[in-house]
Structure formats: C-alpha cells, structure tokens
mmCIF file of C-alpha atoms in Angstrom:
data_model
loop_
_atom_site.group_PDB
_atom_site.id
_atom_site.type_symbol
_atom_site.label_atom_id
_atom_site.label_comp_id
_atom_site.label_asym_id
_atom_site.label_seq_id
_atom_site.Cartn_x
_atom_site.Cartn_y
_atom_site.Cartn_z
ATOM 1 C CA UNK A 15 0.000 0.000 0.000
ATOM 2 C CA UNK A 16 1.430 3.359 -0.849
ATOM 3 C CA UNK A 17 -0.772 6.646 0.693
ATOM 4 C CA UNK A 18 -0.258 9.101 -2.640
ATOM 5 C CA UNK A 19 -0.107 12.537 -0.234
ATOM 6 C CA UNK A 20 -0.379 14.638 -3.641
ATOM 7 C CA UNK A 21 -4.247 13.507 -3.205
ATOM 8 C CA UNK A 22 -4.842 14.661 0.083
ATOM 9 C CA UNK A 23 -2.794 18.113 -0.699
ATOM 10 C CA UNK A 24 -4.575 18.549 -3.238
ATOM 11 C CA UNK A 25 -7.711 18.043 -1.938
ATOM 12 C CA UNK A 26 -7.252 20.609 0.856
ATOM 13 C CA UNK A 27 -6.092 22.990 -1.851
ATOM 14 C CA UNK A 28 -9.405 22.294 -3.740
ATOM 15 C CA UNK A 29 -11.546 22.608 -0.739
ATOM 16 C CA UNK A 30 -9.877 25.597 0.685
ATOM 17 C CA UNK A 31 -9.868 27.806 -2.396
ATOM 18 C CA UNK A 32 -13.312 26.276 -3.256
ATOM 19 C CA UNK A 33 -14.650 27.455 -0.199
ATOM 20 C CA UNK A 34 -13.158 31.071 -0.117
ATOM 21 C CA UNK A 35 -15.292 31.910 -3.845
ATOM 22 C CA UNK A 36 -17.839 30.029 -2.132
ATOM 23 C CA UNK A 37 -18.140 31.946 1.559
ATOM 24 C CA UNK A 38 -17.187 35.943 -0.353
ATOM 25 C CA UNK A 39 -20.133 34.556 -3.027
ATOM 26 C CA UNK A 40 -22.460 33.122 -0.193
ATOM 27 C CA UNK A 41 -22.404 35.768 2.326
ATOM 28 C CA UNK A 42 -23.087 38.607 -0.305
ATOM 29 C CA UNK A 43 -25.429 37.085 -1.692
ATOM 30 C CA UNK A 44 -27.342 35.994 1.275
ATOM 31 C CA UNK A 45 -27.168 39.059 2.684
ATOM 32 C CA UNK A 46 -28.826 40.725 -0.710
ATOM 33 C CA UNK A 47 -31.917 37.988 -0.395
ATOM 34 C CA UNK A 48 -32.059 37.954 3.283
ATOM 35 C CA UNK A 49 -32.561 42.015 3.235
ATOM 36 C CA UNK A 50 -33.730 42.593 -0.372
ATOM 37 C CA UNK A 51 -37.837 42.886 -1.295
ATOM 38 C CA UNK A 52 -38.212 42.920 -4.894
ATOM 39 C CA UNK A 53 -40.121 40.279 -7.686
ATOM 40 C CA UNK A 54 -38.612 37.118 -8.348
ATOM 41 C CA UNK A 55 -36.545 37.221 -5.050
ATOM 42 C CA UNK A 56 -37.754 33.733 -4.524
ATOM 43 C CA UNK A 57 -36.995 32.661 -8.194
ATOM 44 C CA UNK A 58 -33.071 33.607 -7.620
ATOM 45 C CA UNK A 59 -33.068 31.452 -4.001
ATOM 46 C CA UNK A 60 -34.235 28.726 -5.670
ATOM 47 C CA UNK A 61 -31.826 29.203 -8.527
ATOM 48 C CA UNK A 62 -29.130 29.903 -6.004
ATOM 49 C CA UNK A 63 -30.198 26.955 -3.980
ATOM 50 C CA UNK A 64 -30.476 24.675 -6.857
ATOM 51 C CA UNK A 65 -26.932 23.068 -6.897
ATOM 52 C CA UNK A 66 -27.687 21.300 -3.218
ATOM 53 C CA UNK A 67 -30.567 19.109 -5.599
ATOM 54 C CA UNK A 68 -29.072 18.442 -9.058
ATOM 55 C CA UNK A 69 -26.802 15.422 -9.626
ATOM 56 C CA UNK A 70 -23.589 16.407 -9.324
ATOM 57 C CA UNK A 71 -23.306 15.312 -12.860
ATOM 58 C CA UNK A 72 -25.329 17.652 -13.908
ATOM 59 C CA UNK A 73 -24.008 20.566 -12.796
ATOM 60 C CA UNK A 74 -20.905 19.281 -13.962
ATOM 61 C CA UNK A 75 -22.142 19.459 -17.433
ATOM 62 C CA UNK A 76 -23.590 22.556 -17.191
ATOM 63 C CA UNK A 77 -19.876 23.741 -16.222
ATOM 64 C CA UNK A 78 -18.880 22.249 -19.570
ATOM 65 C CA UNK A 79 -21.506 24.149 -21.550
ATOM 66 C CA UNK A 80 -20.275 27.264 -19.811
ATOM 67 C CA UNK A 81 -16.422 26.658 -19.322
ATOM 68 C CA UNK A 82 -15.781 23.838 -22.072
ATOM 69 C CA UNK A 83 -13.188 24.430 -24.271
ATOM 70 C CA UNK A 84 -15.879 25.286 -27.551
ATOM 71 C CA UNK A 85 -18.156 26.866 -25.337
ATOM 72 C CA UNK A 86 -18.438 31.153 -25.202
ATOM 73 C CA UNK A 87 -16.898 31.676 -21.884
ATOM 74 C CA UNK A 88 -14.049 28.901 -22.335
ATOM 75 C CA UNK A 89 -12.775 30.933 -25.669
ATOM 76 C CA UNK A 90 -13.063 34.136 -24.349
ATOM 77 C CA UNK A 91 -10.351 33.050 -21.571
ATOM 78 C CA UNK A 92 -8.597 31.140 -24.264
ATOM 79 C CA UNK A 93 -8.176 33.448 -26.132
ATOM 80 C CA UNK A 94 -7.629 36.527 -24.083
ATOM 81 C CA UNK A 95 -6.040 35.035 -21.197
ATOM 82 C CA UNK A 96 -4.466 31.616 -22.463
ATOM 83 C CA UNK A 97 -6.524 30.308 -19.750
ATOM 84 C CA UNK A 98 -8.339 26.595 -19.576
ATOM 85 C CA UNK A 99 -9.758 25.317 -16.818
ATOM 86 C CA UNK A 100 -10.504 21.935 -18.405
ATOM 87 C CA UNK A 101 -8.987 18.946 -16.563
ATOM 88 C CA UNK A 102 -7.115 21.693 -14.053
ATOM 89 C CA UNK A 103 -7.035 21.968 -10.694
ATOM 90 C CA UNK A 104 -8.501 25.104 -11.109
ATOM 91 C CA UNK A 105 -11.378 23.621 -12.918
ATOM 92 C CA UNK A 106 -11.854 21.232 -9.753
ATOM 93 C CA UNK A 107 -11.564 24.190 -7.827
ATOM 94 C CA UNK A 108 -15.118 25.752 -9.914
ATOM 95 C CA UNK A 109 -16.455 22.448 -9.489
ATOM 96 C CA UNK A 110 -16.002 22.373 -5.720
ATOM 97 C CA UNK A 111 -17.400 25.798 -5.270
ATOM 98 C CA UNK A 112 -20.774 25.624 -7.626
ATOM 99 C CA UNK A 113 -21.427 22.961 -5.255
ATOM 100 C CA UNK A 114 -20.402 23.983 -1.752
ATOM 101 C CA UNK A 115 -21.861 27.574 -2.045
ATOM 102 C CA UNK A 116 -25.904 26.525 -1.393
ATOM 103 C CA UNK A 117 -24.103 25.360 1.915
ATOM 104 C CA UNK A 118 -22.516 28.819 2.846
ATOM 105 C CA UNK A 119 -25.649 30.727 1.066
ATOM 106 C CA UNK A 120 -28.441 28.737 2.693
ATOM 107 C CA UNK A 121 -26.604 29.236 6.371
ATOM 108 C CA UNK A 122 -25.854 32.728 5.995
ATOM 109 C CA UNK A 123 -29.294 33.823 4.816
ATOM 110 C CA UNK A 124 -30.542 32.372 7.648
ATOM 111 C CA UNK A 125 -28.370 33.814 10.192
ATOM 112 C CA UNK A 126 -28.526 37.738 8.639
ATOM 113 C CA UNK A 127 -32.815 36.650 9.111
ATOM 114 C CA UNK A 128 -31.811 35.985 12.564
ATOM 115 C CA UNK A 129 -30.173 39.578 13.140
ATOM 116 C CA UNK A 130 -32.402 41.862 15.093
ATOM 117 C CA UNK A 131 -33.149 44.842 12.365
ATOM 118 C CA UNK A 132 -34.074 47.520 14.978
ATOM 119 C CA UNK A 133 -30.045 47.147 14.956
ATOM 120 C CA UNK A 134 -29.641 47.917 12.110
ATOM 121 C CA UNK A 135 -32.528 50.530 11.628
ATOM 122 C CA UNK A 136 -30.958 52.798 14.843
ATOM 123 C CA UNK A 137 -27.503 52.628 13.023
ATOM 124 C CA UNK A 138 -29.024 54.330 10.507
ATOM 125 C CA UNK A 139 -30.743 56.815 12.392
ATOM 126 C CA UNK A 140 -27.490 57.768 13.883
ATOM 127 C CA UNK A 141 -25.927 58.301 10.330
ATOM 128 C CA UNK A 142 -24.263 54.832 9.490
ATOM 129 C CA UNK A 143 -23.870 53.936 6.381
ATOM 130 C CA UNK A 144 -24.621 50.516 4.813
ATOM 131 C CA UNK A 145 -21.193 49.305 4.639
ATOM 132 C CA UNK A 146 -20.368 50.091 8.222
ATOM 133 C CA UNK A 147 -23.722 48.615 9.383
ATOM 134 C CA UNK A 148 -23.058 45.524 7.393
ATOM 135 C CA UNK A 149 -19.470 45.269 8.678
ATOM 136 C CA UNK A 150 -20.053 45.914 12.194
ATOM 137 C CA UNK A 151 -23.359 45.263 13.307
ATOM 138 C CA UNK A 152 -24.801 42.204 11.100
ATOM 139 C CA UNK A 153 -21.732 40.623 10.278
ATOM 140 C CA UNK A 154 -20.457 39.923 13.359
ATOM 141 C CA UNK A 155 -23.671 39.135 14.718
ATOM 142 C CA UNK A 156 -24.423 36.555 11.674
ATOM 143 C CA UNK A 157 -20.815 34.876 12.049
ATOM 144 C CA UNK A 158 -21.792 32.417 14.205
ATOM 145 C CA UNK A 159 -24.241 30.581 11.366
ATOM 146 C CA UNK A 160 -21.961 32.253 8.309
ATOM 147 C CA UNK A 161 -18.982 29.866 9.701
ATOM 148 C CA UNK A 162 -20.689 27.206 10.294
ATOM 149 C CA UNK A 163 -22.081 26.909 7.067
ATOM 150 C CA UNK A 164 -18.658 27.040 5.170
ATOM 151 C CA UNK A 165 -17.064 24.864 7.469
ATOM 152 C CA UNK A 166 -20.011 22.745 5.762
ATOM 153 C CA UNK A 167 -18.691 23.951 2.687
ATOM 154 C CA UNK A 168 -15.784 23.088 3.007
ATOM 155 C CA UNK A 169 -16.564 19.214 4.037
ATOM 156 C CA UNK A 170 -18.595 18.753 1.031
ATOM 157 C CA UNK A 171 -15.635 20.619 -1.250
ATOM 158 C CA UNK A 172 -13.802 17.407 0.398
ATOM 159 C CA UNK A 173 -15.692 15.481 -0.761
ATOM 160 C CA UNK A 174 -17.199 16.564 -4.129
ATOM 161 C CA UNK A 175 -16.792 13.793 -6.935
ATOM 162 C CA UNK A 176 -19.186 14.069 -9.927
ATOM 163 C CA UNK A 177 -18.807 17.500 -10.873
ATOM 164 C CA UNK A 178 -15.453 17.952 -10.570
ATOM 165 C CA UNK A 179 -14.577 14.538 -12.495
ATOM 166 C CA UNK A 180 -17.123 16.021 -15.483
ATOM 167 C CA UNK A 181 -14.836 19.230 -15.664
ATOM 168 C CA UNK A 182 -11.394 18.031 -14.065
ATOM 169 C CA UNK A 183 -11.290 14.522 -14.843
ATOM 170 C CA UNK A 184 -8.846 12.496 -12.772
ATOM 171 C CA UNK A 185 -5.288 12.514 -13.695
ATOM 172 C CA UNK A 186 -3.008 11.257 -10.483
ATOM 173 C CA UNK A 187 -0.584 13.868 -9.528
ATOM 174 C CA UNK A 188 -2.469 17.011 -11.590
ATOM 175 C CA UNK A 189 -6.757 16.808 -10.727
ATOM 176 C CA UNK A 190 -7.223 13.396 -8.436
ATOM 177 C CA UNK A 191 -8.605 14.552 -5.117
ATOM 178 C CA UNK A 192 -9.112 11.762 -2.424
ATOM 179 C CA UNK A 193 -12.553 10.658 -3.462
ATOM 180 C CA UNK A 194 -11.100 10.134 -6.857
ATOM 181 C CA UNK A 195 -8.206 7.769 -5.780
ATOM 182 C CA UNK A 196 -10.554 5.990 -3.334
ATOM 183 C CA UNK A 197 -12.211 5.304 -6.430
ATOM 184 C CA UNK A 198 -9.100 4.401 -8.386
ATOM 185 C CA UNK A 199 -8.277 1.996 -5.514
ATOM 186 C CA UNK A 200 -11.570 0.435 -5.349
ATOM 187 C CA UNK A 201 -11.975 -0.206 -9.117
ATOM 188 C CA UNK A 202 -8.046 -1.630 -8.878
ATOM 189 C CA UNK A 203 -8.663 -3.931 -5.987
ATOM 190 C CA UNK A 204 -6.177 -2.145 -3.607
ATOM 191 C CA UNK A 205 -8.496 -2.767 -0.671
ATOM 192 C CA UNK A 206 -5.977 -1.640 1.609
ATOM 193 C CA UNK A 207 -5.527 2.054 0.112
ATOM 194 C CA UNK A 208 -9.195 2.284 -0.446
ATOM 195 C CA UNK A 209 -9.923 1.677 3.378
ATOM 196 C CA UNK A 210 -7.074 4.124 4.734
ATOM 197 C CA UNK A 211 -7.911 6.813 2.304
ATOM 198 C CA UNK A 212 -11.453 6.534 3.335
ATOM 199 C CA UNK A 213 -10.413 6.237 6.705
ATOM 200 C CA UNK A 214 -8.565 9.836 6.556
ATOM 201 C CA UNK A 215 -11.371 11.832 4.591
ATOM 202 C CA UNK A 216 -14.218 10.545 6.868
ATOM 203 C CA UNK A 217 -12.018 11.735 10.425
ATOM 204 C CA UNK A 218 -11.564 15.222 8.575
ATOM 205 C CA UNK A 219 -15.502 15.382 7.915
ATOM 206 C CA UNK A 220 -16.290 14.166 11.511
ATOM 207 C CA UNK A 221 -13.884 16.983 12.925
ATOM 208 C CA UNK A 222 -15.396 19.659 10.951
ATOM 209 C CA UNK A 223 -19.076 17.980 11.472
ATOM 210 C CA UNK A 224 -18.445 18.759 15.225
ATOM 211 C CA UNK A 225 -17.265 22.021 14.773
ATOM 212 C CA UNK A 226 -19.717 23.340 13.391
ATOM 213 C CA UNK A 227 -22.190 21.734 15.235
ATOM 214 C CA UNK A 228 -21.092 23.428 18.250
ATOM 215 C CA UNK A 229 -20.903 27.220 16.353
ATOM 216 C CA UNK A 230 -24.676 26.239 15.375
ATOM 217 C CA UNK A 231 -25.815 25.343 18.789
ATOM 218 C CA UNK A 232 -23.171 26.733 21.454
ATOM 219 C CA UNK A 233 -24.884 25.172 24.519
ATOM 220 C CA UNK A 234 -23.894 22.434 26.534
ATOM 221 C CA UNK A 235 -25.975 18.690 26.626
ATOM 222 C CA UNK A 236 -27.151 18.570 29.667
#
C-alpha cells in the first residue's frame, strides 16, 4: 500500500480555495436575499439553492456548456487570457465551489434573518452607512451561522466527486482529489488504500461535522 499525499494536498487545496469563492459569493449574496424585497426574489433562491438538488453530474455538465473548451466563456479566456480550466485543478476548484456555495448561502441567509433589524434601523438613524452597518453590526452578529455553514462547505468541497470529475477529470498527480483515488483503488482492488484513504477523509468530515455543530448550537448537553 502506498498513501499518494499529492491527493490529500490537493484536496485541501481544492476545498480551501473552493470554499473562499464560495463563503465571499455566499455571504453577499445571502445578505442581498435575506434584506432585499423585490419580484422574483424567490426565483433567484431557488436558482441559487439549486446546486444542493441536481446530480452532481449535472451541474458538472452545465460547467462544460459554460467553461468547455468550444463553449463562449471557455474561448473568451482562451483566447484573451491563455486560460483553460478543463482537466485543471482550477477547474476542480469551480467544481467544488458551484457545489459547496448553497451550503454557505443557505446558512448565511438564515443567520442575517436571525439579526435583530431595529439594529440595524438605529444605526441608521445615527448616520451609518450601509457598509459600516453591514461590517459591524450584522456581520459579526451573523458569524456564528456564516462559519458554520462554510465549514459545511468546506466538508462537502472534500468530498465533491461528480462534478469535478465532469470538468477536471482524474489525472493522479495534476486533478485526483481523495474521493477520486478511493475510487481508483476500489476499481483496482487495492483494498488496503481504499480503506485508509477513506479512513482519513471521513475523520476530517467528523472533525469539521463537530465544529460546526457546536458554532450552530453553542450550549452544553445537559
């Protein structure tokens, strides 16, 4: 048995850049739906929300339509920046974030909900503007929920197979994560790998599982 560390590397390079576009993305726009009224506000959650349903296949195709190397967006960085994200890391790193940000969006709208607005409306009164009274009134009191929900997103960026093997693919040393070589293991009959890779990613999940767990609810079991 030989434990390939490039996996697990890159895998916490994945995750963590994954879940930095994911938390700025989240929190901002959270923060827009939990404190915006206008029409179709509940047509862009669901649209926002959406990636937390769809197969991960799917929204890996949908990053091929967009990103591919014939589609609009893929030229246009082609060509202008001599940029493809096809079978990159930093195409796994897209992957990872389309489908860890309904985890840091979904948990942030819910804690800026949770903020008193009387806060926020006597800030005003005494000349804040919104930028202050974002930074230093409902941020800090939405943290709490905000980091819970991308220490969530980063778990599932851990994790995160489909997608990323749709736009990445899996080449050892270059785009395989840990959830790719446990599947290169498995399908090769190198029981042994399979179970200590699995072994690894499921301790890092169960540490950040607890984590969070307590940020969400902060009191002690009695």
């Amino acid at each position: 048995m030989h434990l390939d560390l490039n996996a697990l590397w890159l895998t916490l390079k994945v995750a963590a850049w994954a879940t930095a576009a994911a938390g700025v993305l989240g929190v901002a726009f959270a923060w827009a739906v939990a404190r915006g009224r206008w029409p179709g506000k509940r047509l862009l959650e669901a649209v926002l929300t959406l990636p937390m349903v769809l197969p991960p296949t799917v929204l890996g195709y949908y990053l091929i339509v967009v990103l591919g190397r014939n589609a609009p967006a893929g030229r246009w960085l082609s060509t202008h920046f001599d940029i493809t994200l096809m079978f990159t890391w930093q195409g796994a790193v897209i992957a990872a974030s389309v489908v860890a940000f309904p985890l840091v969006f979904t948990s942030s709208r819910a804690a800026f909900e949770g903020v008193n607005v009387n806060l926020e409306k006597a800030a005003r009164v005494l000349g804040a503007g919104e930028l202050k009274i974002f930074l230093h009134i409902s941020l800090p009191l939405a943290m709490r929920g905000i980091a819970a929900g991308t220490m969530l997103a980063f778990a599932r960026a851990m994790g995160e197979f489909g997608a990323t093997l749709m736009i990445a693919g899996n080449i050892p040393g270059k785009t395989q994560t840990l959830s790719m070589a446990i599947y290169d293991a498995v399908q090769s009959g190198n029981d042994a790998l399979a179970n200590t890779l699995v072994i690894v990613i499921s301790v890092l999940c169960i540490v950040i599982l607890v984590v969070s767990g307590r940020l969400l609810n902060p009191r002690p079991e009695r």
